[in-house]
Amino acid sequence: RAKAAGGNRFELADPEADARAITRHGLTTALPTALDRGEFFIEYQPLVHLGDGSVRGAEALVRWLHPQHGVLSPDRFIPLAEHTGLIVPLGRWVLEQSVRQAREWRDANGGDVLGPLRINVNLSPCQLTHPGLVQDTVEILERTGVTPDALCLEVTESALIGADDDLLKPLRRLAEMGVDIALDDFGTGYSNLANLRRLPVSVLKLDRSFTQSMQQFPADPVDLKIVEGIVSLAHSLDLAVTVEGVETGAQAEQLRILGCDTAQGWYYARPGPPERLHELALVDATG
Ligand code: C2E
Ligand code: MG
Ligand code: MG
Ligand code: MG
């Protein structure tokens, strides 16, 4: 917005942009010590089987309880953490906490009642290129006594577009150990579908934009065909399909009919504290 600033001169004024820049600067300064101060915490959002509605696991989503700004969502600080390099220790912390949590859920039920609850953890592209990824993951699993098949690492489609063998190597190692790799936000990038064969992934997480297009019942026939095509391609490549952002029962029903396997979204539960997931899974297991 340009506004008159005396005489015939104009100056650009965007107070919101100024505020954003100041906050970004402030956040960047506060970020390095936030981990040591214990200001991060993790919320868990259930992953629900579309066929029978059972809770199969949860995605770990990090938050920052900032002393001045309150709870900040990852979109506000993950890019800054990537920029400053804090993402590597932060990501390792999230992984350790989440895997530990998965172990606690299991122990709280004598290892049995809930069945194997799985834990999904997001990986940033910077973590992929960090040499310690495989070893850190192995150590965390060993320390916590959680088996690799209980862990799923989510990597965005855009992080793997054009990925060369060096970038894929650590993911291959992890996949060989039995860790699942999910392609997050699938359908937002421009990846060549044939390229999927090359990637060591076992799960496609269909982006929320597809779920949103299932809002009307019946949904737009072209959108239906697209999702149907992706699901059938995924299944023919032995990939499971998870859908994100399910907010209504109608969406869940359409996506179930289209053959999607697992769903996640506010319709089932918002991200919440670990006790909440435990309750949801327990209610589910005991009727
Ligand atoms: P994502 O991995 O695609 O996670 C799904 C996002 O969708 C989460 O946002 C979740 O709260 C939100 N969501 C879930 N259900 C619904 C729904 O029904 N409707 C709508 N509108 N949204 C829904 P959140 O928690 O703000 O996280 C945003 C992104 O931040 C994540 O997207 C992920 O890319 C990143 N992120 C979160 N935690 C971590 C982390 O520990 N490490 C890294 N590297 N990235 C993380
Ligand atoms: Mg994710
Ligand atoms: Mg996602
Ligand atoms: Mg997303």
GROMACS .gro file of C-alpha atoms in nm, residues 3-287:
model
  285
    3LYS     CA    1   0.028   0.639   0.109
    4ALA     CA    2   0.099   1.008   0.075
    5ALA     CA    3   0.386   1.107   0.300
    6GLY     CA    4   0.391   1.482   0.288
    7GLY     CA    5   0.451   1.688  -0.021
    8ASN     CA    6   0.419   1.481  -0.333
    9ARG     CA    7   0.628   1.187  -0.213
   10PHE     CA    8   0.491   0.841  -0.156
   11GLU     CA    9   0.626   0.579   0.079
   12LEU     CA   10   0.538   0.215   0.106
   13ALA     CA   11   0.374   0.123   0.431
   14ASP     CA   12   0.286  -0.231   0.529
   15PRO     CA   13   0.271  -0.250   0.906
   16GLU     CA   14   0.180  -0.618   0.894
   17ALA     CA   15   0.491  -0.701   0.693
   18ASP     CA   16   0.697  -0.504   0.945
   19ALA     CA   17   0.544  -0.696   1.233
   20ARG     CA   18   0.606  -1.025   1.056
   21ALA     CA   19   0.969  -0.934   0.992
   22ILE     CA   20   1.021  -0.831   1.354
   23THR     CA   21   0.864  -1.150   1.483
   24ARG     CA   22   1.066  -1.358   1.242
   25HIS     CA   23   1.382  -1.191   1.361
   26GLY     CA   24   1.279  -1.236   1.724
   27LEU     CA   25   1.192  -1.600   1.671
   28THR     CA   26   1.519  -1.669   1.492
   29THR     CA   27   1.709  -1.521   1.786
   30ALA     CA   28   1.512  -1.719   2.044
   31LEU     CA   29   1.525  -2.046   1.852
   32PRO     CA   30   1.875  -2.173   1.944
   33THR     CA   31   1.803  -2.176   2.317
   34ALA     CA   32   1.441  -2.294   2.292
   35LEU     CA   33   1.541  -2.660   2.276
   36ASP     CA   34   1.760  -2.634   2.588
   37ARG     CA   35   1.487  -2.447   2.769
   38GLY     CA   36   1.240  -2.723   2.697
   39GLU     CA   37   0.998  -2.498   2.508
   40PHE     CA   38   0.905  -2.754   2.241
   41PHE     CA   39   0.634  -3.011   2.288
   42ILE     CA   40   0.466  -3.268   2.069
   43GLU     CA   41   0.101  -3.326   1.990
   44TYR     CA   42  -0.022  -3.653   1.847
   45GLN     CA   43  -0.297  -3.695   1.589
   46PRO     CA   44  -0.450  -4.039   1.542
   47LEU     CA   45  -0.425  -4.234   1.218
   48VAL     CA   46  -0.747  -4.424   1.169
   49HIS     CA   47  -0.813  -4.731   0.957
   50LEU     CA   48  -1.089  -4.635   0.709
   51GLY     CA   49  -1.223  -4.987   0.688
   52ASP     CA   50  -1.298  -5.050   1.055
   53GLY     CA   51  -1.238  -4.712   1.220
   54SER     CA   52  -0.967  -4.844   1.453
   55VAL     CA   53  -0.680  -4.624   1.567
   56ARG     CA   54  -0.361  -4.758   1.411
   57GLY     CA   55  -0.113  -4.500   1.526
   58ALA     CA   56  -0.042  -4.130   1.535
   59GLU     CA   57   0.154  -3.856   1.367
   60ALA     CA   58   0.385  -3.654   1.591
   61LEU     CA   59   0.348  -3.277   1.532
   62VAL     CA   60   0.587  -3.042   1.707
   63ARG     CA   61   0.482  -2.711   1.870
   64TRP     CA   62   0.679  -2.432   2.034
   65LEU     CA   63   0.550  -2.284   2.357
   66HIS     CA   64   0.711  -1.945   2.318
   67PRO     CA   65   0.737  -1.747   2.644
   68GLN     CA   66   0.594  -1.431   2.480
   69HIS     CA   67   0.397  -1.548   2.178
   70GLY     CA   68   0.231  -1.856   2.322
   71VAL     CA   69   0.194  -2.178   2.123
   72LEU     CA   70   0.343  -2.148   1.774
   73SER     CA   71   0.261  -2.390   1.493
   74PRO     CA   72   0.543  -2.560   1.303
   75ASP     CA   73   0.480  -2.352   0.991
   76ARG     CA   74   0.603  -2.052   1.192
   77PHE     CA   75   0.934  -2.199   1.308
   78ILE     CA   76   1.030  -2.511   1.109
   79PRO     CA   77   1.148  -2.300   0.812
   80LEU     CA   78   1.357  -2.090   1.054
   81ALA     CA   79   1.496  -2.403   1.219
   82GLU     CA   80   1.589  -2.533   0.875
   83HIS     CA   81   1.757  -2.207   0.791
   84THR     CA   82   1.960  -2.194   1.113
   85GLY     CA   83   2.044  -2.563   1.126
   86LEU     CA   84   1.856  -2.618   1.453
   87ILE     CA   85   1.632  -2.858   1.265
   88VAL     CA   86   1.888  -3.138   1.305
   89PRO     CA   87   1.893  -3.145   1.689
   90LEU     CA   88   1.524  -3.050   1.700
   91GLY     CA   89   1.431  -3.327   1.458
   92ARG     CA   90   1.637  -3.576   1.659
   93TRP     CA   91   1.460  -3.463   1.977
   94VAL     CA   92   1.116  -3.505   1.814
   95LEU     CA   93   1.211  -3.851   1.692
   96GLU     CA   94   1.336  -3.963   2.033
   97GLN     CA   95   1.036  -3.822   2.222
   98SER     CA   96   0.788  -3.974   1.977
   99VAL     CA   97   0.944  -4.317   1.974
  100ARG     CA   98   0.964  -4.308   2.355
  101GLN     CA   99   0.596  -4.218   2.358
  102ALA     CA  100   0.511  -4.511   2.131
  103ARG     CA  101   0.692  -4.735   2.379
  104GLU     CA  102   0.489  -4.587   2.668
  105TRP     CA  103   0.158  -4.648   2.491
  106ARG     CA  104   0.263  -5.005   2.439
  107ASP     CA  105   0.374  -5.058   2.800
  108ALA     CA  106   0.061  -4.899   2.941
  109ASN     CA  107  -0.136  -5.179   2.784
  110GLY     CA  108   0.078  -5.476   2.865
  111GLY     CA  109   0.191  -5.451   2.505
  112ASP     CA  110  -0.130  -5.606   2.387
  113VAL     CA  111  -0.465  -5.436   2.423
  114LEU     CA  112  -0.406  -5.163   2.169
  115GLY     CA  113  -0.224  -5.376   1.920
  116PRO     CA  114   0.086  -5.220   1.774
  117LEU     CA  115   0.030  -4.844   1.768
  118ARG     CA  116   0.263  -4.697   1.511
  119ILE     CA  117   0.430  -4.358   1.525
  120ASN     CA  118   0.477  -4.124   1.228
  121VAL     CA  119   0.750  -3.860   1.247
  122ASN     CA  120   0.816  -3.584   0.993
  123LEU     CA  121   1.166  -3.546   0.852
  124SER     CA  122   1.290  -3.222   0.704
  125PRO     CA  123   1.506  -3.232   0.388
  126CYS     CA  124   1.801  -3.105   0.597
  127GLN     CA  125   1.779  -3.415   0.814
  128LEU     CA  126   1.795  -3.632   0.503
  129THR     CA  127   2.130  -3.489   0.404
  130HIS     CA  128   2.267  -3.502   0.759
  131PRO     CA  129   2.510  -3.795   0.789
  132GLY     CA  130   2.387  -3.903   1.133
  133LEU     CA  131   2.029  -3.984   1.036
  134VAL     CA  132   2.052  -4.361   1.009
  135GLN     CA  133   2.270  -4.405   1.316
  136ASP     CA  134   2.060  -4.170   1.529
  137THR     CA  135   1.746  -4.358   1.431
  138VAL     CA  136   1.900  -4.697   1.503
  139GLU     CA  137   2.022  -4.577   1.843
  140ILE     CA  138   1.687  -4.430   1.938
  141LEU     CA  139   1.507  -4.751   1.845
  142GLU     CA  140   1.758  -4.956   2.043
  143ARG     CA  141   1.746  -4.730   2.347
  144THR     CA  142   1.368  -4.741   2.359
  145GLY     CA  143   1.325  -5.104   2.260
  146VAL     CA  144   1.082  -5.012   1.982
  147THR     CA  145   1.094  -5.225   1.668
  148PRO     CA  146   1.160  -5.049   1.336
  149ASP     CA  147   0.824  -5.156   1.196
  150ALA     CA  148   0.650  -4.937   1.455
  151LEU     CA  149   0.812  -4.627   1.303
  152CYS     CA  150   0.714  -4.440   0.990
  153LEU     CA  151   0.921  -4.144   0.870
  154GLU     CA  152   0.735  -3.887   0.659
  155VAL     CA  153   0.924  -3.705   0.386
  156THR     CA  154   0.750  -3.458   0.158
  157GLU     CA  155   0.716  -3.533  -0.207
  158SER     CA  156   0.889  -3.205  -0.290
  159ALA     CA  157   1.196  -3.305  -0.084
  160LEU     CA  158   1.241  -3.612  -0.302
  161ILE     CA  159   1.174  -3.462  -0.642
  162GLY     CA  160   1.482  -3.517  -0.849
  163ALA     CA  161   1.652  -3.689  -0.555
  164ASP     CA  162   1.975  -3.860  -0.655
  165ASP     CA  163   2.099  -4.189  -0.516
  166ASP     CA  164   2.305  -4.022  -0.244
  167LEU     CA  165   1.995  -3.860  -0.100
  168LEU     CA  166   1.796  -4.181  -0.120
  169LYS     CA  167   2.066  -4.398   0.036
  170PRO     CA  168   1.983  -4.329   0.403
  171LEU     CA  169   1.612  -4.378   0.332
  172ARG     CA  170   1.689  -4.709   0.162
  173ARG     CA  171   1.891  -4.821   0.463
  174LEU     CA  172   1.607  -4.733   0.696
  175ALA     CA  173   1.351  -4.903   0.472
  176GLU     CA  174   1.564  -5.219   0.463
  177MET     CA  175   1.567  -5.219   0.844
  178GLY     CA  176   1.187  -5.220   0.837
  179VAL     CA  177   1.113  -4.852   0.897
  180ASP     CA  178   0.825  -4.732   0.679
  181ILE     CA  179   0.885  -4.426   0.465
  182ALA     CA  180   0.581  -4.217   0.372
  183LEU     CA  181   0.564  -3.963   0.092
  184ASP     CA  182   0.394  -3.667   0.262
  185ASP     CA  183   0.172  -3.407   0.091
  186PHE     CA  184   0.159  -3.630  -0.215
  187GLY     CA  185   0.007  -3.468  -0.523
  188THR     CA  186   0.125  -3.114  -0.452
  189GLY     CA  187   0.461  -3.153  -0.621
  190TYR     CA  188   0.521  -3.237  -0.980
  191SER     CA  189   0.678  -3.574  -0.936
  192ASN     CA  190   0.661  -3.815  -1.218
  193LEU     CA  191   0.439  -4.101  -1.109
  194ALA     CA  192   0.677  -4.352  -1.268
  195ASN     CA  193   0.945  -4.207  -1.040
  196LEU     CA  194   0.764  -4.364  -0.744
  197ARG     CA  195   0.915  -4.700  -0.829
  198ARG     CA  196   1.260  -4.563  -0.759
  199LEU     CA  197   1.176  -4.432  -0.413
  200PRO     CA  198   1.200  -4.654  -0.103
  201VAL     CA  199   0.852  -4.552   0.013
  202SER     CA  200   0.572  -4.776   0.135
  203VAL     CA  201   0.304  -4.517   0.211
  204LEU     CA  202   0.155  -4.231   0.009
  205LYS     CA  203   0.000  -3.953   0.214
  206LEU     CA  204  -0.246  -3.787  -0.017
  207ASP     CA  205  -0.244  -3.412   0.033
  208ARG     CA  206  -0.531  -3.234   0.206
  209SER     CA  207  -0.629  -3.062  -0.120
  210PHE     CA  208  -0.765  -3.395  -0.248
  211THR     CA  209  -0.966  -3.443   0.069
  212GLN     CA  210  -1.107  -3.091   0.032
  213SER     CA  211  -1.230  -3.175  -0.316
  214MET     CA  212  -1.435  -3.459  -0.159
  215GLN     CA  213  -1.639  -3.204   0.038
  216GLN     CA  214  -1.949  -3.236  -0.180
  217PHE     CA  215  -2.129  -3.565  -0.196
  218PRO     CA  216  -2.105  -3.690  -0.464
  219ALA     CA  217  -1.774  -3.519  -0.537
  220ASP     CA  218  -1.666  -3.375  -0.870
  221PRO     CA  219  -1.635  -3.674  -1.107
  222VAL     CA  220  -1.295  -3.564  -1.234
  223ASP     CA  221  -1.156  -3.534  -0.879
  224LEU     CA  222  -1.295  -3.878  -0.803
  225LYS     CA  223  -1.121  -4.022  -1.108
  226ILE     CA  224  -0.790  -3.862  -1.011
  227VAL     CA  225  -0.797  -4.001  -0.658
  228GLU     CA  226  -0.916  -4.337  -0.785
  229GLY     CA  227  -0.624  -4.344  -1.029
  230ILE     CA  228  -0.367  -4.253  -0.764
  231VAL     CA  229  -0.504  -4.515  -0.523
  232SER     CA  230  -0.500  -4.788  -0.782
  233LEU     CA  231  -0.149  -4.699  -0.895
  234ALA     CA  232  -0.032  -4.689  -0.532
  235HIS     CA  233  -0.185  -5.025  -0.454
  236SER     CA  234  -0.041  -5.183  -0.767
  237LEU     CA  235   0.302  -5.066  -0.642
  238ASP     CA  236   0.226  -5.212  -0.297
  239LEU     CA  237   0.196  -4.873  -0.131
  240ALA     CA  238  -0.061  -4.797   0.136
  241VAL     CA  239  -0.262  -4.476   0.097
  242THR     CA  240  -0.322  -4.239   0.388
  243VAL     CA  241  -0.539  -3.929   0.347
  244GLU     CA  242  -0.484  -3.611   0.544
  245GLY     CA  243  -0.724  -3.338   0.647
  246VAL     CA  244  -1.045  -3.541   0.675
  247GLU     CA  245  -1.291  -3.300   0.836
  248THR     CA  246  -1.631  -3.457   0.761
  249GLY     CA  247  -1.794  -3.797   0.760
  250ALA     CA  248  -1.882  -3.749   0.391
  251GLN     CA  249  -1.515  -3.709   0.304
  252ALA     CA  250  -1.424  -4.017   0.506
  253GLU     CA  251  -1.693  -4.221   0.330
  254GLN     CA  252  -1.592  -4.110  -0.022
  255LEU     CA  253  -1.225  -4.180   0.048
  256ARG     CA  254  -1.306  -4.518   0.196
  257ILE     CA  255  -1.508  -4.610  -0.114
  258LEU     CA  256  -1.217  -4.495  -0.331
  259GLY     CA  257  -0.998  -4.750  -0.153
  260CYS     CA  258  -0.784  -4.531   0.069
  261ASP     CA  259  -0.646  -4.726   0.365
  262THR     CA  260  -0.592  -4.484   0.652
  263ALA     CA  261  -0.717  -4.136   0.737
  264GLN     CA  262  -0.619  -3.850   0.958
  265GLY     CA  263  -0.810  -3.531   1.032
  266TRP     CA  264  -1.026  -3.323   1.260
  267TYR     CA  265  -1.325  -3.547   1.189
  268TYR     CA  266  -1.151  -3.810   1.402
  269ALA     CA  267  -0.945  -3.592   1.632
  270ARG     CA  268  -0.734  -3.280   1.638
  271PRO     CA  269  -0.370  -3.320   1.736
  272GLY     CA  270  -0.354  -3.349   2.116
  273PRO     CA  271  -0.156  -3.466   2.416
  274PRO     CA  272  -0.037  -3.827   2.427
  275GLU     CA  273  -0.294  -3.927   2.692
  276ARG     CA  274  -0.569  -3.833   2.450
  277LEU     CA  275  -0.444  -4.073   2.184
  278HIS     CA  276  -0.420  -4.344   2.441
  279GLU     CA  277  -0.784  -4.287   2.546
  280LEU     CA  278  -0.905  -4.286   2.185
  281ALA     CA  279  -0.722  -4.608   2.107
  282LEU     CA  280  -0.840  -4.772   2.427
  283VAL     CA  281  -1.207  -4.682   2.374
  284ASP     CA  282  -1.167  -4.815   2.026
  285ALA     CA  283  -1.009  -5.145   2.135
  286THR     CA  284  -1.255  -5.219   2.412
  287GLY     CA  285  -1.563  -5.100   2.227
   0.00000   0.00000   0.00000
